Structures are given as structure tokens and as C-alpha cells.
Short mmCIF file of C-alpha atoms in Angstrom, two decimals:
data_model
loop_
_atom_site.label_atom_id
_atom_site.label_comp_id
_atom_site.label_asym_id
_atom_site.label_seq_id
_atom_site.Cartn_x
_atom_site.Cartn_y
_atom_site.Cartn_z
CA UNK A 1 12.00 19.45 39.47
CA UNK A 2 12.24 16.17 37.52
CA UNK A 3 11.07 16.32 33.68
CA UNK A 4 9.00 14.45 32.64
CA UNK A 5 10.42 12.16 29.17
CA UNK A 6 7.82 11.32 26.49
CA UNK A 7 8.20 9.11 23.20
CA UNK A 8 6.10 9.59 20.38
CA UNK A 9 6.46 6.70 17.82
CA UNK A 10 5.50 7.11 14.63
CA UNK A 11 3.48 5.02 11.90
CA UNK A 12 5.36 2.77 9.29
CA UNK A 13 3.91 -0.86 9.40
CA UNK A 14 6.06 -3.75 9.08
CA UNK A 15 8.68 -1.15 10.03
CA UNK A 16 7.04 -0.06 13.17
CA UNK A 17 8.95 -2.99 14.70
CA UNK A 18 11.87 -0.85 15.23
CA UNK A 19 10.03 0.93 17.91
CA UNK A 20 10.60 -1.92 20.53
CA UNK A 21 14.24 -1.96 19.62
CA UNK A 22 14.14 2.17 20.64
CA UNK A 23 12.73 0.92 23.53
CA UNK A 24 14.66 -1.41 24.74
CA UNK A 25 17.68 0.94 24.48
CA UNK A 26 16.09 3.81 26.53
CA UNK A 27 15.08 0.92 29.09
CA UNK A 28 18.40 -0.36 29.24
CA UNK A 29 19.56 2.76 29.97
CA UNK A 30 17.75 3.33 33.24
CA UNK A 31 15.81 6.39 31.45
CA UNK A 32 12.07 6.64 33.00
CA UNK A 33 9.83 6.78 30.29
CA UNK A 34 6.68 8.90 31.83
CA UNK A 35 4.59 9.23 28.66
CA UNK A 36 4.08 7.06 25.15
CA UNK A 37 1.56 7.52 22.33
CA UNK A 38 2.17 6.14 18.83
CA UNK A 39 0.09 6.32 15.69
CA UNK A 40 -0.43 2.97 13.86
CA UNK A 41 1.81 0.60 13.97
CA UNK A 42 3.80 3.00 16.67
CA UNK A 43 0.48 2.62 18.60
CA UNK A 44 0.56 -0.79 18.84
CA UNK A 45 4.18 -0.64 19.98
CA UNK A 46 3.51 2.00 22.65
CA UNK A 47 0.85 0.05 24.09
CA UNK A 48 2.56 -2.98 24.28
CA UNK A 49 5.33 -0.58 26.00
CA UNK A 50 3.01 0.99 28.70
CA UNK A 51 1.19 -2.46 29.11
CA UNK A 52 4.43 -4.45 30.27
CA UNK A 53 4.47 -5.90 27.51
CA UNK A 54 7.11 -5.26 25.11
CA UNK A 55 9.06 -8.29 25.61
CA UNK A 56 6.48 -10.83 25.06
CA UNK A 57 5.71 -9.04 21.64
CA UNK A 58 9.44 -8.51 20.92
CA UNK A 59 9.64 -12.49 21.29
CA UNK A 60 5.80 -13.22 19.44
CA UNK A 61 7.51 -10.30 16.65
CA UNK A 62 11.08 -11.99 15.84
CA UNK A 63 9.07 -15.23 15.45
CA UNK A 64 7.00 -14.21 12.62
CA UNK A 65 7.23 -16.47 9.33
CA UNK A 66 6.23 -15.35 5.89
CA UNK A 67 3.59 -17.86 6.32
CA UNK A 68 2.56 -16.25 10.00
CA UNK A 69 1.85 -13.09 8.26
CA UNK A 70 -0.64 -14.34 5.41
CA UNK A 71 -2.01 -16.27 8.12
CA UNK A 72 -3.35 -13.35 9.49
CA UNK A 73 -5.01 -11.94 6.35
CA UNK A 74 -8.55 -12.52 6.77
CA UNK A 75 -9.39 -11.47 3.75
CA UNK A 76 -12.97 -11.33 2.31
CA UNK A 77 -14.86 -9.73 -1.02
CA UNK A 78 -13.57 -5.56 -0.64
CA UNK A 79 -16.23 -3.97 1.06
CA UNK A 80 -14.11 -0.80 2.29
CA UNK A 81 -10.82 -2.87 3.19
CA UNK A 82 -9.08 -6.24 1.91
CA UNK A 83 -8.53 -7.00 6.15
CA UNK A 84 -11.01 -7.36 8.29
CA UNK A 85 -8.18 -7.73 11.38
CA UNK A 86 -10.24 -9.96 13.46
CA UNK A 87 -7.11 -12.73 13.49
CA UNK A 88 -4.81 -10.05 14.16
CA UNK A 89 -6.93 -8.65 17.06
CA UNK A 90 -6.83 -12.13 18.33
CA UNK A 91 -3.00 -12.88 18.13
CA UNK A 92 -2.86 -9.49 20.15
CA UNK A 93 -5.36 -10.10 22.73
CA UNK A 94 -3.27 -13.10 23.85
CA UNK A 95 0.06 -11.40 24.06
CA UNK A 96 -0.48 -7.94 25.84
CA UNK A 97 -4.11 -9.05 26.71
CA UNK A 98 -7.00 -6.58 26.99
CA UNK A 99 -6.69 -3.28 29.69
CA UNK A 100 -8.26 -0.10 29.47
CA UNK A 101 -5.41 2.68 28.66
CA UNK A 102 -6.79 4.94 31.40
CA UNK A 103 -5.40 1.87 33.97
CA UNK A 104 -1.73 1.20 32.15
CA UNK A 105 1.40 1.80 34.35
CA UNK A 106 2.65 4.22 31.94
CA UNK A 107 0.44 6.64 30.50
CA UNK A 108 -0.71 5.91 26.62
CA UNK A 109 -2.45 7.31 23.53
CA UNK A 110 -3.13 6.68 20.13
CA UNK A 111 -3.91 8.33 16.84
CA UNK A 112 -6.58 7.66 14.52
CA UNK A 113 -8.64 9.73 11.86
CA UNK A 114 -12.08 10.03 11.36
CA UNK A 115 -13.03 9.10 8.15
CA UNK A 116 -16.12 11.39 7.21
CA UNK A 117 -14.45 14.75 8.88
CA UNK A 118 -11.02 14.14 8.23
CA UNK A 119 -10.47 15.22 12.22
CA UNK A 120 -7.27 13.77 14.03
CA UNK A 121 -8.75 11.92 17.12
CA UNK A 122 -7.19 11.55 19.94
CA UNK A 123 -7.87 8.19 21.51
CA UNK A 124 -6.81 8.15 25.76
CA UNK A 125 -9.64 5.38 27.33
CA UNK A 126 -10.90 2.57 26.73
CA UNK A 127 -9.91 -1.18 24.99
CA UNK A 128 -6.23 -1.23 24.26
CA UNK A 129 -6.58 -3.54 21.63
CA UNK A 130 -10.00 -1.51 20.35
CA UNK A 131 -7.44 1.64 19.79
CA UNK A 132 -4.95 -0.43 18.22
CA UNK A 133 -7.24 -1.47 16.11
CA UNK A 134 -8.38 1.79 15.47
CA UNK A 135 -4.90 3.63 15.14
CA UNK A 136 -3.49 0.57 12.47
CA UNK A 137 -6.64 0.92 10.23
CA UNK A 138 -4.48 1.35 6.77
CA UNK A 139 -7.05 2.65 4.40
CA UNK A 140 -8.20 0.10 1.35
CA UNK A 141 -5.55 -2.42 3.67
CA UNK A 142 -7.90 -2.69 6.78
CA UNK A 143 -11.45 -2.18 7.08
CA UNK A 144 -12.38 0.99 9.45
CA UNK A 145 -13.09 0.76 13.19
CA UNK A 146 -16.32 1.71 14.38
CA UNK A 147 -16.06 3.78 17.94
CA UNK A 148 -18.34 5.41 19.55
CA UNK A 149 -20.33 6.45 16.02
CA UNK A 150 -17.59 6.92 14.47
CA UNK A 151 -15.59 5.37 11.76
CA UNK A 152 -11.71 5.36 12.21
CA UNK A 153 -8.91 4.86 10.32
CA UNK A 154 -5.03 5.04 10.53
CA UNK A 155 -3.81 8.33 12.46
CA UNK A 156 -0.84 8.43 9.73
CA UNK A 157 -3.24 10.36 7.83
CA UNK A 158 -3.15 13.24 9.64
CA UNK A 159 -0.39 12.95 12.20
CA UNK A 160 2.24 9.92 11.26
CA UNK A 161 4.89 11.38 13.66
CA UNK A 162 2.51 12.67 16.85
CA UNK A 163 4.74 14.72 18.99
CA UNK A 164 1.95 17.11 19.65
CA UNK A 165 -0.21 14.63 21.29
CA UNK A 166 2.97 14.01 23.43
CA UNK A 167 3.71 17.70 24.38
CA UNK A 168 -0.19 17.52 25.35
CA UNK A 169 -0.46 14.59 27.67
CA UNK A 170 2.59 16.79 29.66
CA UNK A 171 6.25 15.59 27.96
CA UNK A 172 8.35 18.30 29.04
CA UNK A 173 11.29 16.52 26.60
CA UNK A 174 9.88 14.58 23.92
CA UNK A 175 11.55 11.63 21.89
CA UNK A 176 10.32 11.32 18.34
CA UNK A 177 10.77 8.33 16.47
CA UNK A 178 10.16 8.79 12.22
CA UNK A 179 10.45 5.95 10.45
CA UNK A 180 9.43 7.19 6.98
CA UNK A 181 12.69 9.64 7.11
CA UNK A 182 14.33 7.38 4.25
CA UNK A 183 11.70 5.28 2.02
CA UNK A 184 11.67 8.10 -0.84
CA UNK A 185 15.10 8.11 -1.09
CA UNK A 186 15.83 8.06 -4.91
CA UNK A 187 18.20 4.85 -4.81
CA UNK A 188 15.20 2.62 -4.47
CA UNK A 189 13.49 3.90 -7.70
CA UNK A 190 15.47 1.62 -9.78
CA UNK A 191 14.99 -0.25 -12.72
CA UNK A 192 15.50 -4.26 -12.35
CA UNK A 193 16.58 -5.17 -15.38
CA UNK A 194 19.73 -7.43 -16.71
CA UNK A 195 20.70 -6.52 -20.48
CA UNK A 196 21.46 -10.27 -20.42
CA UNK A 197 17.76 -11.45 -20.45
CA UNK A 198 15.05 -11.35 -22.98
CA UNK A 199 12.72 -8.66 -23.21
CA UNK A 200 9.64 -10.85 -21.93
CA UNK A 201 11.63 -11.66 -19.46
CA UNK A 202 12.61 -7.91 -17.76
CA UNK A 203 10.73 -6.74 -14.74
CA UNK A 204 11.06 -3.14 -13.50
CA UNK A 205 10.93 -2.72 -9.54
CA UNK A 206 7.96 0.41 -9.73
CA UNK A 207 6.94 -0.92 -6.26
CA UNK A 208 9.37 1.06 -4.32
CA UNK A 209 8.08 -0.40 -1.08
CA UNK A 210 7.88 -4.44 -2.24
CA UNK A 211 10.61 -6.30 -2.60
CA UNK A 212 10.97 -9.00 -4.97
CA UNK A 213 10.77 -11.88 -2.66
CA UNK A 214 7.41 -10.45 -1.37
CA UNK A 215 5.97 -9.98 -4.49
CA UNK A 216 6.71 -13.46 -5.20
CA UNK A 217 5.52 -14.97 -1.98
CA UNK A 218 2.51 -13.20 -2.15
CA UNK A 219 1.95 -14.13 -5.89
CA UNK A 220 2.16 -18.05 -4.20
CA UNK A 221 -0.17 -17.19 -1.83
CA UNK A 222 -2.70 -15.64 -4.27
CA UNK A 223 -2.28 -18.87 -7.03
CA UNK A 224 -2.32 -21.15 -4.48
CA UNK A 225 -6.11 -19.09 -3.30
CA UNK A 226 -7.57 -19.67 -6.88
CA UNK A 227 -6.72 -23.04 -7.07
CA UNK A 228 -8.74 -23.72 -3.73
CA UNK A 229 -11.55 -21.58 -5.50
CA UNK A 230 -11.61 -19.02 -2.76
CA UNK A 231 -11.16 -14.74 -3.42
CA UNK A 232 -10.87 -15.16 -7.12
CA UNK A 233 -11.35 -11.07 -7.09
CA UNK A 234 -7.47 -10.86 -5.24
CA UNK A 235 -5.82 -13.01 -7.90
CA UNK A 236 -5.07 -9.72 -10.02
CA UNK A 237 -3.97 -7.39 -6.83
CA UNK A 238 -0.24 -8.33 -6.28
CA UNK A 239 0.32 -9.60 -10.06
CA UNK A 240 2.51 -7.85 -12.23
CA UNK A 241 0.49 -6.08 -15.06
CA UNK A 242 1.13 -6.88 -18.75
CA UNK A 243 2.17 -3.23 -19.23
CA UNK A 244 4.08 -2.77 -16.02
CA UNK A 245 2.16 -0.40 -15.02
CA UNK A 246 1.77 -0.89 -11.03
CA UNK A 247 -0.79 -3.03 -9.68
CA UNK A 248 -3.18 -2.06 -6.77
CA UNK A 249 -0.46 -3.00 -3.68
CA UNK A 250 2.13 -1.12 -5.68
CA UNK A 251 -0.30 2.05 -5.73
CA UNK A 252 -1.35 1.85 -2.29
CA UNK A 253 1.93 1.06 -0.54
CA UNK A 254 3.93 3.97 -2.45
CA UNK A 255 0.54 6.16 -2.15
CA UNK A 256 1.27 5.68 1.59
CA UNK A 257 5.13 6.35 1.55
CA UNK A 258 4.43 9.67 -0.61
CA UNK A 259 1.12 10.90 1.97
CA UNK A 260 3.18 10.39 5.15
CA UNK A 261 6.62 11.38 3.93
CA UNK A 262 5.27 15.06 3.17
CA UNK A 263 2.59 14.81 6.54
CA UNK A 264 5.78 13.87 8.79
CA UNK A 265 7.68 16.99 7.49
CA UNK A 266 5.13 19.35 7.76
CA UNK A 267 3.97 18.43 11.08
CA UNK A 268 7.67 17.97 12.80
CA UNK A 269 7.87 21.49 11.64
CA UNK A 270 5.06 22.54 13.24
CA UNK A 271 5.57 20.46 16.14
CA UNK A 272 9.35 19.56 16.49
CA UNK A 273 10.91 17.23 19.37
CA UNK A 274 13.70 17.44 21.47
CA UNK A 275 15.17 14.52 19.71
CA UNK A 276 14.42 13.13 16.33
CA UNK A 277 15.52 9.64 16.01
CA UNK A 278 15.59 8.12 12.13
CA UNK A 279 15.92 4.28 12.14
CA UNK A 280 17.00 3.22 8.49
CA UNK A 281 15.12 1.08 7.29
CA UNK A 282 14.13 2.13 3.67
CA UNK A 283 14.62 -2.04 2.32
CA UNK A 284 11.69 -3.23 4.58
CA UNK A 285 8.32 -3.02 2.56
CA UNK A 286 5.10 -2.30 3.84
CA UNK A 287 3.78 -5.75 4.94
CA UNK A 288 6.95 -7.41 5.84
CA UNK A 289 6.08 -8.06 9.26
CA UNK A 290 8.42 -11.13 8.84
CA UNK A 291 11.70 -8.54 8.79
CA UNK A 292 11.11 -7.94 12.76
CA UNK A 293 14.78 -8.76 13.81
CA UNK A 294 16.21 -6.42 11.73
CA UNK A 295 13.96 -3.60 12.27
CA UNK A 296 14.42 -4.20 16.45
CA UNK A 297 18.44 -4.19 15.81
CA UNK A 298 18.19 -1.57 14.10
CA UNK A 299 15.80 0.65 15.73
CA UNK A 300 17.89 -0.25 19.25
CA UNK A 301 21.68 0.40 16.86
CA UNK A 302 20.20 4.49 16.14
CA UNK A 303 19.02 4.83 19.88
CA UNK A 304 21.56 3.32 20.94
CA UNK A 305 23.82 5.76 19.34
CA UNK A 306 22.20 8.89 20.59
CA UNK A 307 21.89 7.98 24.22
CA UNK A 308 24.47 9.88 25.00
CA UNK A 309 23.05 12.81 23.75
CA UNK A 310 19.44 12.27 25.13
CA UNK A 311 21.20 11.74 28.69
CA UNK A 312 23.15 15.36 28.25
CA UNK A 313 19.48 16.56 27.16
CA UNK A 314 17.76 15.40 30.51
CA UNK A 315 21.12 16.40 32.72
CA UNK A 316 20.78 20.09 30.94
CA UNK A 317 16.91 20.24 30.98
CA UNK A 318 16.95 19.45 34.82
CA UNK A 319 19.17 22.21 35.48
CA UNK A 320 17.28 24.88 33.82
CA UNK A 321 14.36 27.13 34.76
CA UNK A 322 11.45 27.40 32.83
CA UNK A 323 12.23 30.82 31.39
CA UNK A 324 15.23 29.40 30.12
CA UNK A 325 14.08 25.94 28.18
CA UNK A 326 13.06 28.10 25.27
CA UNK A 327 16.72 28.44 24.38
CA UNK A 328 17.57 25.08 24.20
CA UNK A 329 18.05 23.72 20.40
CA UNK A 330 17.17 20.27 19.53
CA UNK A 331 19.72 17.73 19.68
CA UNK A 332 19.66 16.42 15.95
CA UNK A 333 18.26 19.33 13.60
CA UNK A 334 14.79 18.43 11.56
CA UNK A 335 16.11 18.51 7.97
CA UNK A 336 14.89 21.53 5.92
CA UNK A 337 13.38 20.54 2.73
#
């Protein structure tokens, strides 16, 4: 009897983009895909996936400008997110359009979390681009998304990497995809400074997740917003304080790293594939949607390289009885930390 291949792609914004390079190598391949969920970002990605879509947002993804991105940030007075999302929701609805999930030719899910109980929810019907929405809801990023009386937020919260979800919708081999594997790594807690310039003039990189081009850009963008009179409020959120101390995007984007980092562990553990693939792609910050062409080449170089291995996998697994899968290891060992 045929097994039946599921991907579960994790969250990771801007570097969620990988996912359709993964994609594309397992397509390439000839390898039936029979089952995709995705949290955040990875949600997005899998639905475009099980839409038919993947192409048309591989194409809309690689043409993404700097400028594209701010373009999308609706952003209005904080009431419980600097996003609202509608012009996002928008771009979206034109590329992969609008289907209920219950009707795609592959079968989908997302991830999101309730916001008063803390509960991982499970989201299999309705909207597609309503459980995006849902699923990509960054907290103090995007505002929540209201669904059926509930208020939802990003599924990275409780389950950035959701292979269980996978094993549930009936995955009999399931392909994980973690892109957070690599953006604690201690090399990018660095210091930024040349002994050759003044004091005043030294800046120290506590960011981890923003590189210095972004900061600058969006420091533009913001100047260029109080000069028009508009969001005065945002002028101070991407600024570099007089103390270096972070500023509210530096919090929030390494807050993020550091909360799904230790989730992703602790629930691979509890929940581990039957291949782990780790993109690496610790130099692409948190809204660099801009980056997509590197995070697709990339994503498609480390599937790529373990096709060969994922083919053995299915050859093995179809050969095997039930009593016997629980012997079989997984391909590339979670790390023990």
C-alpha cells in the first residue's frame, strides 16, 4: 500500500519564502505530495501549494521591492497590532484567489492560537485567505483575526514547526521544514563597531534579526511619514535609542526568534518527522520579504540535497509492514540540546 507523504512547513516570516523553493524540489522530483499544513508564514506557503498556486506567488514573491513591502503596511494608531493586513489580504486574494480549504486539490491546514485560552487551533474549512490571515497574525506586528468568536493569532506560538497536525490529517511519512534552526546562532550577536570611528558615531547590531540596510530603509520610511504629518506615534519604533538599548522592532523580532527557537525544539521532540529539513537562512530578518530569491534558492539547494534520502525513505517505507515502521530512524537526527 502506497504512503501517504505530508509536509509540514513551519513559521519564520520573510523567511517562510524558502518553503516554495522546498517545494519546487519535491515537485520536480515527481514525489506526490498528499498532505500540507503550515503555520504562519508556512501557512500561507502551503496554501498557495495545495491551491495551484505556488508558481504565481513564487513569481508575485521574487518581485518584491523594499518599497513593495512598506507598501503593504497599513499601519494605523496601535490598537492591538501596528498591521491591520487588509492590503496584504488584497495582494493575496488576487494571486491564489479565494477557495474554501475543504475544496483544494491537495488537502490543507493551518495553525493559529487563540488569544484568550492560549489553545492551538486547528484551522481545516473555510476562506483560504481568512486562515492565512489568521495563521500570519504576528502578535503587536498584526492585529488579531476574529473567527467564529474567536480572536486568533500566529500558530508559532504554540506550534511553529506543526508535524503533529500533519501525522493527524493521515501523513504516514512526514517532511518537516524548520526555519528557525539557525537565527540564535551566536555569530550574529556581534558588536558593529570600527575602532576607527568616533564614539558618537559607533552603533552596536543588538537587533539580531535586522540588518543594517533595513533599519535604515525603514528609518526613511518612518522620516519621510512625519514629514507628511501622518503616524507621528511610529517615528520612535525602528529608531536607534540614545542609550542603545533596543527599540520596540528590536524587542519584538528577537522576542520572536527566542519564543519559537525553544517551542520548535520542544515540540519536534515531542512530535519528530521522518525528515527534518533546515534551510539556512539566519542573515534574512524578520520583515525582509524583499530577500525572496534567496530564501527560494536556498530552501530548493537543502531539499534538493536530501532528495535522495527522502526517495530511499518512501522506497523503504513502502516495503515495510506496519509492525515494522516503528523501527525505522529518522533520516537526519533532531539535534539534542
Amino acid at each position: 500500500m502506497k504512503k501517504k507523504i505530508g509536509i509540514a512547513l513551519g513559521s519564520g516570516s520573510a523567511r517562510g519564502w524558502s518553503h516554495i523553493g522546498v517545494l519546487q524540489s519535491i515537485q520536480e522530483a515527481g514525489i506526490t505530495v498528499d498532505f500540507v499544513c503550515g503555520t504562519s508564514v508556512g501557512a500561507l506557503v502551503a496554501g498557495s501549494f495545495a491551491a495551484g498556486f505556488l508558481e504565481p506567488l513564487d513569481r508575485w514573491a521574487r518581485r518584491l521591492s523594499w518599497s513593495h513591502v512598506v507598501g503593504f503596511m497599513d499601519m494605523k494608531i496601535p490598537r492591538s497590532g501596528l498591521i491591520e493586513g487588509e492590503k496584504i489580504t488584497g495582494y493575496l486574494r488576487e494571486i491564489i484567489t479565494d477557495p474554501l480549504i475543504e475544496n483544494l486539490p491537495v488537502p490543507f491546514a493551518a495553525v493559529a492560537t487563540d488569544l484568550k485560552t492560549g489553545q492551538e487551533v486547528w484551522l481545516r474549512e473555510g476562506s483560504l485567505i481568512e486562515v492565512v490571515r489568521a495563521s500570519i497574525s504576528l502578535p503587536g506586528i498584526f492585529t488579531p483575526c476574529a473567527r467564529n468568536g474567536r480572536w486568533l493569532v500566529d500558530g508559532g506560538l504554540v506550534n511553529p514547526v506543526p508535524t503533529s497536525l500533519c501525522r493527524k490529517m493521515g501523513a504516514d511519512i512526514v517532511v518537516a521544514v524548520d526555519l528557525n534552526s539557525d537565527i540564535l546562532d551566536k555569530k550574529r550577536i556581534r558588536g558593529m563597531i570600527n575602532p576607527c570611528d568616533d564614539r558618537e558615531k559607533q552603533v552596536t547590531d543588538v537587533a539580531m534579526d535586522v540588518s543594517p540596510k533595513a533599519q535604515g530603509r525603514w528609518a526613511d520610511f518612518l522620516k519621510q511619514t512625519q514629514l507628511n504629518g501622518k503616524l507621528k506615534i511610529f517615528g520612535q519604533i525602528f529608531q536607534e535609542q540614545a542609550d542603545r538599548s533596543p527599540n520596540l522592532f528590536d524587542v519584538l523580532a528577537t522576542s520572536v526568534n527566542i519564543m519559537q527557537d525553544t517551542i520548535t525544539k520542544q515540540r519536534l521532540c515531542e512530535h519528530p518527522p521522518d525528515m527534518l529539513i533546515r534551510p539556512r537562512l539566519s542573515d534574512i530578518g524578520l520583515m525582509e520579504f524583499h530577500r525572496a530569491a534567496e530564501a527560494i534558492d536556498e530552501g530548493k539547494r537543502e531539499m534538493d540535497e536530501n532528495l535522495p534520502a527522502l526517495l530511499a525513505l518512501i522506497d523503504r517505507e513502502a516495503c515495510r509492514t506496519g509492525s515494522e515502521k516503528d523501527l525505522v530512524g529518522i533520516h537526519q537526527p533532531l539535534r539534542v540540546y
